[in-house]
PDB file of C-alpha atoms in Angstrom:
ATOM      1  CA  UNK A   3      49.604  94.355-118.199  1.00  0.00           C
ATOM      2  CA  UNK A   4      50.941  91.314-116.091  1.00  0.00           C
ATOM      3  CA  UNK A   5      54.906  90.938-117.673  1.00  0.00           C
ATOM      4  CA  UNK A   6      55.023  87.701-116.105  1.00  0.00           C
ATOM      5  CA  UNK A   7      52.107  85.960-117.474  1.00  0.00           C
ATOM      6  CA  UNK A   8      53.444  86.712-120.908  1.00  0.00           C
ATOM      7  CA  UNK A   9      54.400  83.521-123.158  1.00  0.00           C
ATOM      8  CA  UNK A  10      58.453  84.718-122.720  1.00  0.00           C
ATOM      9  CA  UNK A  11      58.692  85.090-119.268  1.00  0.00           C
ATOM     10  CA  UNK A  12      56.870  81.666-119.201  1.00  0.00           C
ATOM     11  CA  UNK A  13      59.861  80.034-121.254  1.00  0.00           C
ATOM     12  CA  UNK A  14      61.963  82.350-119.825  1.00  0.00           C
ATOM     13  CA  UNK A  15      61.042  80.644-116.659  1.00  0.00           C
ATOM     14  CA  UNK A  16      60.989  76.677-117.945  1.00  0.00           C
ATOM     15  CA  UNK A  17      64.487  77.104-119.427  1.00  0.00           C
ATOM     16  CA  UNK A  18      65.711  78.461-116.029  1.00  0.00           C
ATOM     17  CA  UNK A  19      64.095  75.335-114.105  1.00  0.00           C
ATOM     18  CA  UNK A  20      65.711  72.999-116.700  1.00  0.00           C
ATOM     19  CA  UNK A  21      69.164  74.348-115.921  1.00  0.00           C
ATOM     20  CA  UNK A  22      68.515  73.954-112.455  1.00  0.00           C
ATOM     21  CA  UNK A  23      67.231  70.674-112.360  1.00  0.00           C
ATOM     22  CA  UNK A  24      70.285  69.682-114.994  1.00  0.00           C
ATOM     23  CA  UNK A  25      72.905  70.936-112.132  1.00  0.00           C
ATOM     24  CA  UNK A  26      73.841  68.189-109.980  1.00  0.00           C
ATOM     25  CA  UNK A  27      74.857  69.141-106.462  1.00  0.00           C
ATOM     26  CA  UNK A  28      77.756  68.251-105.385  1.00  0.00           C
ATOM     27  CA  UNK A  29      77.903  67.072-101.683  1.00  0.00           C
ATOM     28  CA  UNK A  30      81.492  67.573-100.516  1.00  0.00           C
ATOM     29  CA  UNK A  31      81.151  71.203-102.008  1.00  0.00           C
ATOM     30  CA  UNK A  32      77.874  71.809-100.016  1.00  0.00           C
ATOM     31  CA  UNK A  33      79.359  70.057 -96.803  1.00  0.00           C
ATOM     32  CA  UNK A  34      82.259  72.899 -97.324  1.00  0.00           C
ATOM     33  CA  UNK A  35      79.758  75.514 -97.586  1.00  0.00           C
ATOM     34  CA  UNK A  36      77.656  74.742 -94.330  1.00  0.00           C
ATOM     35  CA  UNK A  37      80.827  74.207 -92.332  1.00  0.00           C
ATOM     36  CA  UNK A  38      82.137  77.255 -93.225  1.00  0.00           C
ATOM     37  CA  UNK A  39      78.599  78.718 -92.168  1.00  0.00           C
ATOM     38  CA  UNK A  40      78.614  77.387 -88.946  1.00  0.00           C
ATOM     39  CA  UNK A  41      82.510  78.110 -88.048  1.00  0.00           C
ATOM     40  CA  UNK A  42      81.164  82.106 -89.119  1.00  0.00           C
ATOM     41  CA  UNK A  43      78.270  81.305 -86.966  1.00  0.00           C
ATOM     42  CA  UNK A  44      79.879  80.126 -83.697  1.00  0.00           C
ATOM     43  CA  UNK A  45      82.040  83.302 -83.225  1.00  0.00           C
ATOM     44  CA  UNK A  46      79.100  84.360 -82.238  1.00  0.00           C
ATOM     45  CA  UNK A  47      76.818  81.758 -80.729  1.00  0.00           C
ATOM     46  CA  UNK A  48      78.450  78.759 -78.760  1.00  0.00           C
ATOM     47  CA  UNK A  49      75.415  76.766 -79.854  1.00  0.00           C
ATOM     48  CA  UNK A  50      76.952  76.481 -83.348  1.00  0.00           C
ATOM     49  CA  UNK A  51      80.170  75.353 -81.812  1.00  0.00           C
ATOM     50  CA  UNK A  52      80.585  71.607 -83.136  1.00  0.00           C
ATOM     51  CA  UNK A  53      80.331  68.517 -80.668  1.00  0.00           C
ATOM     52  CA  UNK A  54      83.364  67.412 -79.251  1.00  0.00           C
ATOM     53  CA  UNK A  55      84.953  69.494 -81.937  1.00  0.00           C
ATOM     54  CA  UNK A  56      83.593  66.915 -84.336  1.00  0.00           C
ATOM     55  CA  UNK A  57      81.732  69.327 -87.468  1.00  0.00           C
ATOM     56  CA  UNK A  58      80.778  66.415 -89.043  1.00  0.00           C
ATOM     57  CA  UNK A  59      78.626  65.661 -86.254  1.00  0.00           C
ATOM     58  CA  UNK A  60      75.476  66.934 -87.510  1.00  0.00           C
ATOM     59  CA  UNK A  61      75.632  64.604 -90.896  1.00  0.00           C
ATOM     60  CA  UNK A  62      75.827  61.819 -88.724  1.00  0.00           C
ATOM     61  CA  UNK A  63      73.048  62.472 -86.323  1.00  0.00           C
ATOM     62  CA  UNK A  64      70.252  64.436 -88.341  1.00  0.00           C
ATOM     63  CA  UNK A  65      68.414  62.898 -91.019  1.00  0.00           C
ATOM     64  CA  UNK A  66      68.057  65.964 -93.227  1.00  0.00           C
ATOM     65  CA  UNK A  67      72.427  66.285 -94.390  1.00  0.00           C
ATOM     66  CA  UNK A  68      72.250  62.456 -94.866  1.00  0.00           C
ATOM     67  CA  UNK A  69      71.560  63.260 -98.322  1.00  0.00           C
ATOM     68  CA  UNK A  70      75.489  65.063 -97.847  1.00  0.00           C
ATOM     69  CA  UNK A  71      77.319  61.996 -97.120  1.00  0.00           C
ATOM     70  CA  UNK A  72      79.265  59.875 -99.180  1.00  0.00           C
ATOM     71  CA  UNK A  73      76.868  56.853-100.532  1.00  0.00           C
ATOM     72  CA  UNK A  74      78.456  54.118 -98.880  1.00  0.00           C
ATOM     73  CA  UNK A  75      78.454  55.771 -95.282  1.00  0.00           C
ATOM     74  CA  UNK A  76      74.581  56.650 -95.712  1.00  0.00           C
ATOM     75  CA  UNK A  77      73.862  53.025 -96.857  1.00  0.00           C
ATOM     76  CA  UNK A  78      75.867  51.959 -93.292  1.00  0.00           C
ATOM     77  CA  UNK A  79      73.872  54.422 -91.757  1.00  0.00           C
ATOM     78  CA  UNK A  80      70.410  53.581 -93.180  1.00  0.00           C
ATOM     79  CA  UNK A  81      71.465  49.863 -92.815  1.00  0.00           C
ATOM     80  CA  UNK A  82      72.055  50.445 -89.029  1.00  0.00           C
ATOM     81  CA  UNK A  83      68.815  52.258 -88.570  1.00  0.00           C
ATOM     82  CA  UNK A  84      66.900  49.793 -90.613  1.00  0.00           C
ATOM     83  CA  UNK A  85      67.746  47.096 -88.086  1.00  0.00           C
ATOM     84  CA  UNK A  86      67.745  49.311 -85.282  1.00  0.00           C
ATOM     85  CA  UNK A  87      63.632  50.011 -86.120  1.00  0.00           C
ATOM     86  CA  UNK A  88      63.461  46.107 -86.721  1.00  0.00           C
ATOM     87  CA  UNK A  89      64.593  45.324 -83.674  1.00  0.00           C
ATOM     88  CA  UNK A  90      62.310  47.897 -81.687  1.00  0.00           C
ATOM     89  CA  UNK A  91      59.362  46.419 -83.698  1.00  0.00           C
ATOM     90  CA  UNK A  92      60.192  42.467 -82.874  1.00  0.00           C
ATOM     91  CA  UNK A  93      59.993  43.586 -78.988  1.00  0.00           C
ATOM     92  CA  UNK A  94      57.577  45.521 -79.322  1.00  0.00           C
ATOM     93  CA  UNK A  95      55.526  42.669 -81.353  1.00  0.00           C
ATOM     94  CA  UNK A  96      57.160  39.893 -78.223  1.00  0.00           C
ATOM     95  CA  UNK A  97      55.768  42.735 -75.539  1.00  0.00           C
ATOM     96  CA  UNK A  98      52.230  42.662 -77.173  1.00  0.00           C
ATOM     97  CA  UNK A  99      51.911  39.117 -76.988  1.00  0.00           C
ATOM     98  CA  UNK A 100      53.636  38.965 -73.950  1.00  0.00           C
ATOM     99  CA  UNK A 101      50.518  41.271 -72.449  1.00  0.00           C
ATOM    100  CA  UNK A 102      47.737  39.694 -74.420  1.00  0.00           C
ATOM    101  CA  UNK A 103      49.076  36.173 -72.757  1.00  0.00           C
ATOM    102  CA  UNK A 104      48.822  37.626 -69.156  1.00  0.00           C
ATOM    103  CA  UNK A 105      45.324  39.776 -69.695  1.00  0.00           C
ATOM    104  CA  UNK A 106      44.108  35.758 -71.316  1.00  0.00           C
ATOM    105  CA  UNK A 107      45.104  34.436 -67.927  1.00  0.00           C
ATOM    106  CA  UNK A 108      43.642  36.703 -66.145  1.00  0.00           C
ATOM    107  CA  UNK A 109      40.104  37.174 -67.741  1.00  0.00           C
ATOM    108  CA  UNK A 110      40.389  33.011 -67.020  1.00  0.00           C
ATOM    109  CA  UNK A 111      41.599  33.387 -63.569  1.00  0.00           C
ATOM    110  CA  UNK A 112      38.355  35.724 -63.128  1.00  0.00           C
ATOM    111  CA  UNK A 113      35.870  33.758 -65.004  1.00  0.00           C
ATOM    112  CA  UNK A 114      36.817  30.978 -62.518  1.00  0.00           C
ATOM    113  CA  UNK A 115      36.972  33.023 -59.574  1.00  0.00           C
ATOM    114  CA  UNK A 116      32.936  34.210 -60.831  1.00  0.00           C
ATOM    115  CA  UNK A 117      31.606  30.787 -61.723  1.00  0.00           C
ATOM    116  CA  UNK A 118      30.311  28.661 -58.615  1.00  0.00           C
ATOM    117  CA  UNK A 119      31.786  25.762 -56.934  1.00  0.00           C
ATOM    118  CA  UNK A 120      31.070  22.632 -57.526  1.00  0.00           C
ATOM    119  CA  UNK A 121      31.250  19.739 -54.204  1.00  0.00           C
ATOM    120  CA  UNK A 122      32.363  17.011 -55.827  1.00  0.00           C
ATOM    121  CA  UNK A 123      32.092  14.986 -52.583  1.00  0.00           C
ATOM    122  CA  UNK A 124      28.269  15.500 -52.778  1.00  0.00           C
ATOM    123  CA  UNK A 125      28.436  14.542 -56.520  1.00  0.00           C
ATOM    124  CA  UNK A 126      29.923  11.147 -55.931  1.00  0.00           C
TER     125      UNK A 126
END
């Protein structure tokens, strides 16, 4: 007999899932807990060893521990790297057109290189 498929492990298991999902987590405490992880870490590797002695380094620069910041900071953050992707995009869009101008001139700098001469001293 499967023990798990019974109908009190399965509201066993909802009633666990609600109390997780009811806990809010609580940033400064988890910041705390993977500092102290690394700091354990890098008396043993030198690759955990913060940079520049700055631990708070990594919440900066990777996307995943944003979520670890304070609100504000992430929303100068995500603000920063909004218009930093904005930015890329308008040169990239001026670069495109830039390109498609020069290819236009030169398809018409070939088309009138191909098409024959005309003597317009002959024609008058």
């Amino acid at each position: 007999m499967d023990h798990s498929a019974t109908q009190e492990a399965y509201a066993t298991r909802e009633a666990r899932q609600r109390m997780r999902r009811a806990q809010r987590d609580d940033p400064l405490a988890e910041r705390v807990r993977i500092i102290s992880f690394w700091v354990k870490c890098s008396e043993t590797n030198r690759h955990y060893l913060p940079f520049k002695g700055a631990w708070w380094h990594p919440f900066i620069t990777q996307p995943g521990f944003r979520r670890l910041l304070m609100p504000r900071l992430r929303a100068i953050l995500d603000t920063r790297d909004r218009e930093s992707r904005d930015r890329h995009a308008a040169e990239m869009r001026e670069s495109a057109a830039r390109f498609a101008r020069i290819k236009a001139e030169r398809a018409a700098a070939k088309a009138r290189a191909a098409a024959p001469q005309l003597d317009l001293l002959e024609a008058a």
